[in-house]
Amino acid sequence: MNKIICSFVYLLLHIHTAYAQTELFAYITNAAAPSHVSVCRIHPDTGQFETCEPAYLENLSAPIGLALATIDHTTYAYISNNTYPNFVLRCRVNAEHLEGCGLTDVPSYTGIAIHKSDDHYAYLAYSDSVEKCRISAKGELARHDCHDSGAGRIFANGPIFMRFLTLNQENYVYIANGDYQPNASVTRCRVDAQGDFTACKDSGAGASFNGAADIDFAFIAGKTYAYITEPTGVIKKCILNDYTGLLNECAATGKGFHAPLGLSIITLENKLYAYVVDGGFRAPVANLVYHCKVDNSGDLDCGDSGVGPVFSNPFDIALLDRCAPGKCGFF
């Protein structure tokens, strides 16, 4: 009997310890002066923000994009600055703290994304192209390790944020190309084994977006859905063809947005949630992050994330779970 009781107590402690090791955080860039990153703790059951604390970092200057990468057991945040000195800022991530931040010599403009192929690479959106930069084993970025991604200068409306996706063992990147521009588009490229972009083409939806800032994906009942933020006030939901990687049947979903920009989707407790940054510089600025439930048909039902309009010209969002070794991940 004592062995059974002890085993039960051990099990409870083990479960409690495993749960305690799981912490979810959102990192949101705020471009208004004084520039900062909001570090928000996420409730692991509801997905709501519990707290959001500002991190005022030296050398932040109108930060737009933020991407996370874990390299050799250390997690780094890479933040793109939109105004002088216009270089990427790199920080170590320690849950609610961003530490050891320093400017790289890599110029930045808007979006930044991380992808691992033969090595870890950072991809930066410029006015009409995307640069690819190798990340060192210490998480460092250097200008001499950067070159064109392979897409060339094809982005007439200006690339903003991008998202990588693997379908049927084929790697793709989707680049939102439009900001507030009418007749905007999403470009789809294949990503080869060295991380270069090839066979770039329109994603299939054509120039049908009234602005295009970010894109993310959800897998529901055998279908893949793509969500594209239009900074003019709408989110489009499209069905993705899993064999061609192209978009079709795009329609608006969710409501109440003013200028949706950064978008990220996660699964918590077998439920899908989307986080939508409603901010930017288009007045009047909402300064909100929406927390959206994703239903079985892929539609969004959105409300406030839980903390209200505490942001200051927010643009991008990145999510991280701090959990047991070998079980952590980005969303």
mmCIF file of C-alpha atoms in Angstrom:
data_model
loop_
_atom_site.group_PDB
_atom_site.id
_atom_site.type_symbol
_atom_site.label_atom_id
_atom_site.label_comp_id
_atom_site.label_asym_id
_atom_site.label_seq_id
_atom_site.Cartn_x
_atom_site.Cartn_y
_atom_site.Cartn_z
ATOM 1 C CA MET A 1 0.000 0.000 0.000
ATOM 2 C CA ASN A 2 2.804 2.412 0.887
ATOM 3 C CA LYS A 3 4.449 1.717 -2.484
ATOM 4 C CA ILE A 4 1.177 2.521 -4.265
ATOM 5 C CA ILE A 5 0.764 5.788 -2.336
ATOM 6 C CA CYS A 6 4.370 6.765 -2.981
ATOM 7 C CA SER A 7 4.009 5.968 -6.675
ATOM 8 C CA PHE A 8 0.858 8.075 -6.861
ATOM 9 C CA VAL A 9 2.527 11.015 -5.123
ATOM 10 C CA TYR A 10 5.518 10.676 -7.463
ATOM 11 C CA LEU A 11 3.185 10.704 -10.465
ATOM 12 C CA LEU A 12 1.462 13.864 -9.251
ATOM 13 C CA LEU A 13 4.790 15.573 -8.670
ATOM 14 C CA HIS A 14 6.023 14.470 -12.083
ATOM 15 C CA ILE A 15 2.911 15.812 -13.805
ATOM 16 C CA HIS A 16 3.169 19.088 -11.871
ATOM 17 C CA THR A 17 6.844 19.438 -12.751
ATOM 18 C CA ALA A 18 6.206 18.736 -16.454
ATOM 19 C CA TYR A 19 3.400 21.308 -16.486
ATOM 20 C CA ALA A 20 5.499 23.867 -14.628
ATOM 21 C CA GLN A 21 8.254 23.505 -17.225
ATOM 22 C CA THR A 22 5.884 24.575 -19.995
ATOM 23 C CA GLU A 23 5.690 28.347 -20.357
ATOM 24 C CA LEU A 24 4.288 30.119 -23.389
ATOM 25 C CA PHE A 25 5.379 33.583 -24.424
ATOM 26 C CA ALA A 26 4.564 36.022 -27.209
ATOM 27 C CA TYR A 27 7.015 38.693 -28.338
ATOM 28 C CA ILE A 28 5.516 41.728 -30.098
ATOM 29 C CA THR A 29 7.496 44.527 -31.754
ATOM 30 C CA ASN A 30 6.402 48.104 -30.955
ATOM 31 C CA ALA A 31 7.658 50.683 -33.437
ATOM 32 C CA ALA A 32 6.602 53.897 -31.690
ATOM 33 C CA ALA A 33 9.217 55.746 -29.666
ATOM 34 C CA PRO A 34 10.473 54.689 -27.223
ATOM 35 C CA SER A 35 10.744 51.469 -29.204
ATOM 36 C CA HIS A 36 10.325 48.234 -27.298
ATOM 37 C CA VAL A 37 9.299 44.581 -27.444
ATOM 38 C CA SER A 38 6.257 43.462 -25.458
ATOM 39 C CA VAL A 39 6.879 40.140 -23.713
ATOM 40 C CA CYS A 40 3.514 38.513 -23.015
ATOM 41 C CA ARG A 41 2.885 35.413 -20.926
ATOM 42 C CA ILE A 42 0.202 33.149 -22.464
ATOM 43 C CA HIS A 43 -2.216 31.054 -20.420
ATOM 44 C CA PRO A 44 -1.544 27.452 -21.549
ATOM 45 C CA ASP A 45 -5.234 26.470 -21.536
ATOM 46 C CA THR A 46 -7.091 29.519 -22.872
ATOM 47 C CA GLY A 47 -4.375 31.085 -25.018
ATOM 48 C CA GLN A 48 -5.160 34.504 -23.517
ATOM 49 C CA PHE A 49 -2.361 36.892 -22.596
ATOM 50 C CA GLU A 50 -1.968 37.001 -18.819
ATOM 51 C CA THR A 51 0.608 39.791 -18.672
ATOM 52 C CA CYS A 52 2.531 41.907 -21.148
ATOM 53 C CA GLU A 53 5.701 43.668 -20.018
ATOM 54 C CA PRO A 54 7.705 46.119 -22.154
ATOM 55 C CA ALA A 55 11.362 45.304 -22.837
ATOM 56 C CA TYR A 56 13.208 48.527 -23.647
ATOM 57 C CA LEU A 57 16.382 47.464 -25.417
ATOM 58 C CA GLU A 58 19.339 49.558 -26.446
ATOM 59 C CA ASN A 59 19.632 50.043 -30.231
ATOM 60 C CA LEU A 60 15.960 49.376 -30.954
ATOM 61 C CA SER A 61 14.770 51.822 -33.630
ATOM 62 C CA ALA A 62 11.213 51.321 -34.881
ATOM 63 C CA PRO A 63 11.399 47.500 -34.786
ATOM 64 C CA ILE A 64 9.159 45.809 -37.348
ATOM 65 C CA GLY A 65 9.989 42.088 -37.662
ATOM 66 C CA LEU A 66 11.014 39.562 -35.017
ATOM 67 C CA ALA A 67 12.085 35.937 -35.463
ATOM 68 C CA LEU A 68 13.268 33.261 -33.037
ATOM 69 C CA ALA A 69 15.793 30.463 -33.464
ATOM 70 C CA THR A 70 17.344 27.896 -31.123
ATOM 71 C CA ILE A 71 20.961 27.126 -32.021
ATOM 72 C CA ASP A 72 23.145 24.848 -29.911
ATOM 73 C CA HIS A 73 20.608 24.948 -27.042
ATOM 74 C CA THR A 74 20.446 28.762 -26.952
ATOM 75 C CA THR A 75 17.391 30.664 -28.171
ATOM 76 C CA TYR A 76 17.959 33.958 -29.962
ATOM 77 C CA ALA A 77 15.642 36.746 -31.055
ATOM 78 C CA TYR A 78 16.461 38.594 -34.273
ATOM 79 C CA ILE A 79 14.747 41.973 -34.585
ATOM 80 C CA SER A 80 14.675 44.114 -37.723
ATOM 81 C CA ASN A 81 14.976 47.881 -37.174
ATOM 82 C CA ASN A 82 13.135 50.082 -39.657
ATOM 83 C CA THR A 83 14.910 53.380 -38.939
ATOM 84 C CA TYR A 84 18.513 54.446 -38.336
ATOM 85 C CA PRO A 85 20.766 52.601 -37.786
ATOM 86 C CA ASN A 86 18.661 50.036 -39.717
ATOM 87 C CA PHE A 87 20.571 46.959 -38.564
ATOM 88 C CA VAL A 88 19.328 43.669 -37.154
ATOM 89 C CA LEU A 89 19.461 43.432 -33.365
ATOM 90 C CA ARG A 90 20.274 40.015 -31.875
ATOM 91 C CA CYS A 91 19.335 39.041 -28.292
ATOM 92 C CA ARG A 92 19.389 35.897 -26.194
ATOM 93 C CA VAL A 93 15.932 34.808 -25.065
ATOM 94 C CA ASN A 94 15.425 33.754 -21.451
ATOM 95 C CA ALA A 95 11.642 33.381 -21.064
ATOM 96 C CA GLU A 96 10.418 36.882 -20.152
ATOM 97 C CA HIS A 97 13.877 38.424 -20.589
ATOM 98 C CA LEU A 98 15.781 39.469 -23.704
ATOM 99 C CA GLU A 99 19.463 39.573 -22.763
ATOM 100 C CA GLY A 100 22.891 40.271 -24.202
ATOM 101 C CA CYS A 101 21.485 42.296 -27.103
ATOM 102 C CA GLY A 102 23.808 43.693 -29.722
ATOM 103 C CA LEU A 103 23.591 45.173 -33.196
ATOM 104 C CA THR A 104 24.800 43.084 -36.105
ATOM 105 C CA ASP A 105 26.152 44.690 -39.282
ATOM 106 C CA VAL A 106 23.272 43.254 -41.345
ATOM 107 C CA PRO A 107 20.945 45.962 -42.717
ATOM 108 C CA SER A 108 17.246 45.538 -41.992
ATOM 109 C CA TYR A 109 14.015 46.951 -43.335
ATOM 110 C CA THR A 110 10.796 45.081 -42.474
ATOM 111 C CA GLY A 111 10.287 41.334 -42.080
ATOM 112 C CA ILE A 112 12.724 38.691 -40.876
ATOM 113 C CA ALA A 113 12.236 34.897 -40.788
ATOM 114 C CA ILE A 114 14.405 31.911 -39.841
ATOM 115 C CA HIS A 115 14.593 28.589 -41.689
ATOM 116 C CA LYS A 116 16.913 25.607 -41.294
ATOM 117 C CA SER A 117 17.998 23.641 -44.358
ATOM 118 C CA ASP A 118 21.676 22.635 -44.567
ATOM 119 C CA ASP A 119 22.240 25.340 -41.946
ATOM 120 C CA HIS A 120 20.272 28.016 -40.082
ATOM 121 C CA TYR A 121 19.506 31.064 -42.225
ATOM 122 C CA ALA A 122 17.863 34.407 -41.585
ATOM 123 C CA TYR A 123 15.802 35.872 -44.433
ATOM 124 C CA LEU A 124 15.263 39.619 -44.560
ATOM 125 C CA ALA A 125 12.687 41.493 -46.613
ATOM 126 C CA TYR A 126 14.036 44.572 -48.386
ATOM 127 C CA SER A 127 12.209 47.023 -50.649
ATOM 128 C CA ASP A 128 12.083 44.682 -53.662
ATOM 129 C CA SER A 129 14.039 41.544 -52.702
ATOM 130 C CA VAL A 130 14.772 39.028 -49.939
ATOM 131 C CA GLU A 131 18.296 38.514 -48.562
ATOM 132 C CA LYS A 132 19.516 35.215 -47.104
ATOM 133 C CA CYS A 133 22.083 35.328 -44.268
ATOM 134 C CA ARG A 134 23.833 32.333 -42.735
ATOM 135 C CA ILE A 135 23.635 32.206 -38.923
ATOM 136 C CA SER A 136 26.818 31.069 -37.188
ATOM 137 C CA ALA A 137 27.022 28.301 -34.589
ATOM 138 C CA LYS A 138 26.959 31.072 -31.950
ATOM 139 C CA GLY A 139 23.824 32.619 -33.408
ATOM 140 C CA GLU A 140 25.694 35.510 -35.019
ATOM 141 C CA LEU A 141 24.787 37.343 -38.217
ATOM 142 C CA ALA A 142 27.362 39.058 -40.434
ATOM 143 C CA ARG A 143 26.942 41.054 -43.635
ATOM 144 C CA HIS A 144 29.617 39.041 -45.461
ATOM 145 C CA ASP A 145 27.480 35.905 -44.971
ATOM 146 C CA CYS A 146 24.462 37.447 -46.751
ATOM 147 C CA HIS A 147 23.436 37.289 -50.396
ATOM 148 C CA ASP A 148 20.303 37.352 -52.503
ATOM 149 C CA SER A 149 17.910 34.528 -51.610
ATOM 150 C CA GLY A 150 17.567 33.517 -55.255
ATOM 151 C CA ALA A 151 14.229 35.215 -55.743
ATOM 152 C CA GLY A 152 15.839 38.301 -57.255
ATOM 153 C CA ARG A 153 14.177 41.696 -57.467
ATOM 154 C CA ILE A 154 10.645 40.548 -58.174
ATOM 155 C CA PHE A 155 8.634 42.216 -55.412
ATOM 156 C CA ALA A 156 7.091 45.286 -57.015
ATOM 157 C CA ASN A 157 4.867 46.096 -54.026
ATOM 158 C CA GLY A 158 7.485 45.406 -51.358
ATOM 159 C CA PRO A 159 7.782 42.146 -49.359
ATOM 160 C CA ILE A 160 6.740 42.307 -45.708
ATOM 161 C CA PHE A 161 6.592 39.053 -43.707
ATOM 162 C CA MET A 162 7.163 35.487 -44.918
ATOM 163 C CA ARG A 163 6.377 31.952 -43.741
ATOM 164 C CA PHE A 164 7.973 28.576 -44.490
ATOM 165 C CA LEU A 165 5.883 25.426 -44.994
ATOM 166 C CA THR A 166 6.637 21.803 -45.882
ATOM 167 C CA LEU A 167 4.104 19.948 -48.053
ATOM 168 C CA ASN A 168 4.665 16.403 -49.291
ATOM 169 C CA GLN A 169 8.381 16.643 -48.469
ATOM 170 C CA GLU A 170 8.666 19.827 -50.539
ATOM 171 C CA ASN A 171 9.777 23.023 -48.779
ATOM 172 C CA TYR A 172 8.080 26.293 -49.705
ATOM 173 C CA VAL A 173 8.227 29.897 -48.604
ATOM 174 C CA TYR A 174 5.266 32.268 -48.918
ATOM 175 C CA ILE A 175 6.083 35.971 -49.071
ATOM 176 C CA ALA A 176 3.401 38.602 -48.490
ATOM 177 C CA ASN A 177 4.067 41.244 -51.130
ATOM 178 C CA GLY A 178 1.978 44.335 -50.772
ATOM 179 C CA ASP A 179 1.898 46.368 -47.540
ATOM 180 C CA TYR A 180 -1.100 48.719 -47.983
ATOM 181 C CA GLN A 181 -1.009 48.454 -51.780
ATOM 182 C CA PRO A 182 -4.139 47.506 -53.757
ATOM 183 C CA ASN A 183 -3.745 44.512 -56.056
ATOM 184 C CA ALA A 184 -1.189 42.999 -53.700
ATOM 185 C CA SER A 185 -0.129 39.367 -53.910
ATOM 186 C CA VAL A 186 1.546 36.473 -52.140
ATOM 187 C CA THR A 187 4.614 34.963 -53.828
ATOM 188 C CA ARG A 188 5.371 31.261 -53.441
ATOM 189 C CA CYS A 189 8.903 29.900 -53.913
ATOM 190 C CA ARG A 190 10.437 26.474 -53.513
ATOM 191 C CA VAL A 191 13.276 26.265 -50.996
ATOM 192 C CA ASP A 192 16.170 24.053 -52.079
ATOM 193 C CA ALA A 193 18.525 21.996 -49.902
ATOM 194 C CA GLN A 194 20.877 24.985 -49.477
ATOM 195 C CA GLY A 195 18.052 27.302 -48.420
ATOM 196 C CA ASP A 196 17.883 29.237 -51.696
ATOM 197 C CA PHE A 197 14.560 30.270 -53.243
ATOM 198 C CA THR A 198 13.735 28.796 -56.659
ATOM 199 C CA ALA A 199 10.762 28.686 -59.028
ATOM 200 C CA CYS A 200 9.138 31.765 -57.491
ATOM 201 C CA LYS A 201 5.661 32.500 -58.801
ATOM 202 C CA ASP A 202 2.334 33.922 -57.783
ATOM 203 C CA SER A 203 0.757 31.788 -55.060
ATOM 204 C CA GLY A 204 -2.351 31.217 -57.178
ATOM 205 C CA ALA A 205 -4.659 33.845 -55.726
ATOM 206 C CA GLY A 206 -3.344 36.496 -58.114
ATOM 207 C CA ALA A 207 -3.270 40.197 -57.272
ATOM 208 C CA SER A 208 -6.470 39.807 -55.284
ATOM 209 C CA PHE A 209 -5.381 41.230 -51.935
ATOM 210 C CA ASN A 210 -5.975 44.767 -50.766
ATOM 211 C CA GLY A 211 -2.593 44.845 -49.127
ATOM 212 C CA ALA A 212 -0.703 41.763 -47.896
ATOM 213 C CA ALA A 213 1.468 41.764 -44.762
ATOM 214 C CA ASP A 214 1.697 38.280 -43.252
ATOM 215 C CA ILE A 215 0.641 34.684 -43.819
ATOM 216 C CA ASP A 216 0.266 31.584 -41.662
ATOM 217 C CA PHE A 217 -1.337 28.158 -41.986
ATOM 218 C CA ALA A 218 -3.717 25.814 -40.162
ATOM 219 C CA PHE A 219 -4.442 22.129 -40.768
ATOM 220 C CA ILE A 220 -8.089 21.226 -40.110
ATOM 221 C CA ALA A 221 -9.959 18.019 -40.983
ATOM 222 C CA GLY A 222 -7.662 17.085 -43.844
ATOM 223 C CA LYS A 223 -7.521 20.595 -45.318
ATOM 224 C CA THR A 224 -4.787 23.192 -45.207
ATOM 225 C CA TYR A 225 -5.882 26.807 -44.820
ATOM 226 C CA ALA A 226 -3.775 29.892 -45.414
ATOM 227 C CA TYR A 227 -4.507 33.181 -43.670
ATOM 228 C CA ILE A 228 -3.294 36.461 -45.138
ATOM 229 C CA THR A 229 -3.494 39.769 -43.285
ATOM 230 C CA GLU A 230 -4.542 42.791 -45.324
ATOM 231 C CA PRO A 231 -3.399 45.979 -43.525
ATOM 232 C CA THR A 232 -6.436 47.759 -44.962
ATOM 233 C CA GLY A 233 -8.647 45.888 -42.473
ATOM 234 C CA VAL A 234 -9.339 42.288 -43.535
ATOM 235 C CA ILE A 235 -7.966 38.775 -43.075
ATOM 236 C CA LYS A 236 -8.373 36.446 -46.039
ATOM 237 C CA LYS A 237 -8.731 32.677 -45.596
ATOM 238 C CA CYS A 238 -7.674 30.573 -48.588
ATOM 239 C CA ILE A 239 -7.638 26.828 -49.197
ATOM 240 C CA LEU A 240 -4.158 25.513 -49.955
ATOM 241 C CA ASN A 241 -3.636 22.765 -52.514
ATOM 242 C CA ASP A 242 -1.359 20.286 -50.718
ATOM 243 C CA TYR A 243 0.100 18.993 -54.003
ATOM 244 C CA THR A 244 0.870 22.251 -55.800
ATOM 245 C CA GLY A 245 1.238 24.549 -52.786
ATOM 246 C CA LEU A 246 -1.052 27.086 -54.467
ATOM 247 C CA LEU A 247 -3.907 29.087 -52.935
ATOM 248 C CA ASN A 248 -7.520 29.180 -54.064
ATOM 249 C CA GLU A 249 -11.030 29.998 -52.822
ATOM 250 C CA CYS A 250 -9.971 33.053 -50.809
ATOM 251 C CA ALA A 251 -12.596 34.839 -48.708
ATOM 252 C CA ALA A 252 -12.654 37.213 -45.731
ATOM 253 C CA THR A 253 -12.854 35.785 -42.223
ATOM 254 C CA GLY A 254 -13.069 37.386 -38.796
ATOM 255 C CA LYS A 255 -14.080 41.007 -38.324
ATOM 256 C CA GLY A 256 -13.348 44.188 -36.443
ATOM 257 C CA PHE A 257 -9.753 44.662 -37.619
ATOM 258 C CA HIS A 258 -8.357 48.088 -38.397
ATOM 259 C CA ALA A 259 -4.882 47.287 -39.752
ATOM 260 C CA PRO A 260 -4.015 43.595 -39.239
ATOM 261 C CA LEU A 261 -0.306 42.942 -39.735
ATOM 262 C CA GLY A 262 1.601 40.173 -37.920
ATOM 263 C CA LEU A 263 -0.171 36.826 -37.612
ATOM 264 C CA SER A 264 0.710 33.586 -35.826
ATOM 265 C CA ILE A 265 -1.306 30.385 -35.270
ATOM 266 C CA ILE A 266 -0.802 27.812 -32.503
ATOM 267 C CA THR A 267 -2.474 24.685 -31.128
ATOM 268 C CA LEU A 268 -3.211 24.600 -27.383
ATOM 269 C CA GLU A 269 -5.118 21.796 -25.687
ATOM 270 C CA ASN A 270 -6.157 20.504 -29.150
ATOM 271 C CA LYS A 271 -7.647 23.901 -30.039
ATOM 272 C CA LEU A 272 -6.406 26.251 -32.737
ATOM 273 C CA TYR A 273 -5.843 29.918 -31.961
ATOM 274 C CA ALA A 274 -4.663 32.767 -34.153
ATOM 275 C CA TYR A 275 -2.975 35.895 -32.823
ATOM 276 C CA VAL A 276 -3.376 38.990 -34.980
ATOM 277 C CA VAL A 277 -1.428 42.202 -34.424
ATOM 278 C CA ASP A 278 -3.649 45.214 -35.195
ATOM 279 C CA GLY A 279 -1.313 48.170 -35.311
ATOM 280 C CA GLY A 280 1.176 49.717 -37.685
ATOM 281 C CA PHE A 281 1.293 53.433 -38.450
ATOM 282 C CA ARG A 282 -2.089 53.821 -40.185
ATOM 283 C CA ALA A 283 -4.085 56.252 -38.021
ATOM 284 C CA PRO A 284 -6.024 55.806 -35.873
ATOM 285 C CA VAL A 285 -3.909 52.938 -34.513
ATOM 286 C CA ALA A 286 -5.777 50.182 -32.642
ATOM 287 C CA ASN A 287 -2.691 49.078 -30.642
ATOM 288 C CA LEU A 288 -4.272 45.666 -30.043
ATOM 289 C CA VAL A 289 -3.448 42.010 -30.411
ATOM 290 C CA TYR A 290 -6.473 39.854 -31.192
ATOM 291 C CA HIS A 291 -6.897 36.314 -29.878
ATOM 292 C CA CYS A 292 -8.986 34.331 -32.385
ATOM 293 C CA LYS A 293 -10.558 30.915 -32.088
ATOM 294 C CA VAL A 294 -10.322 28.899 -35.307
ATOM 295 C CA ASP A 295 -13.443 26.792 -35.916
ATOM 296 C CA ASN A 296 -13.799 23.511 -37.804
ATOM 297 C CA SER A 297 -14.366 25.321 -41.095
ATOM 298 C CA GLY A 298 -11.270 27.462 -40.606
ATOM 299 C CA ASP A 299 -13.110 30.687 -39.796
ATOM 300 C CA LEU A 300 -11.893 33.103 -37.131
ATOM 301 C CA ASP A 301 -13.835 34.314 -34.103
ATOM 302 C CA CYS A 302 -11.755 37.109 -32.613
ATOM 303 C CA GLY A 303 -11.637 39.120 -29.413
ATOM 304 C CA ASP A 304 -9.052 40.989 -27.384
ATOM 305 C CA SER A 305 -5.974 38.996 -26.345
ATOM 306 C CA GLY A 306 -6.645 39.809 -22.697
ATOM 307 C CA VAL A 307 -4.536 42.894 -21.995
ATOM 308 C CA GLY A 308 -6.224 45.598 -24.078
ATOM 309 C CA PRO A 309 -4.514 48.381 -26.081
ATOM 310 C CA VAL A 310 -1.201 48.322 -24.216
ATOM 311 C CA PHE A 311 0.892 48.195 -27.386
ATOM 312 C CA SER A 312 2.430 51.106 -29.260
ATOM 313 C CA ASN A 313 2.343 50.858 -33.064
ATOM 314 C CA PRO A 314 2.810 47.051 -32.939
ATOM 315 C CA PHE A 315 3.804 45.137 -36.069
ATOM 316 C CA ASP A 316 4.985 41.558 -35.635
ATOM 317 C CA ILE A 317 4.486 38.661 -33.236
ATOM 318 C CA ALA A 318 6.581 35.560 -32.538
ATOM 319 C CA LEU A 319 5.581 32.752 -30.173
ATOM 320 C CA LEU A 320 7.768 30.482 -28.083
ATOM 321 C CA ASP A 321 7.144 27.674 -25.624
ATOM 322 C CA ARG A 322 9.699 27.173 -22.875
ATOM 323 C CA CYS A 323 9.264 23.554 -21.947
ATOM 324 C CA ALA A 324 10.871 20.245 -21.091
ATOM 325 C CA PRO A 325 14.092 19.429 -23.020
ATOM 326 C CA GLY A 326 13.350 17.993 -26.442
ATOM 327 C CA LYS A 327 9.725 19.134 -26.357
ATOM 328 C CA CYS A 328 10.026 22.843 -27.080
ATOM 329 C CA GLY A 329 9.042 24.494 -30.321
ATOM 330 C CA PHE A 330 8.205 27.656 -32.224
ATOM 331 C CA PHE A 331 4.864 28.478 -33.776
#
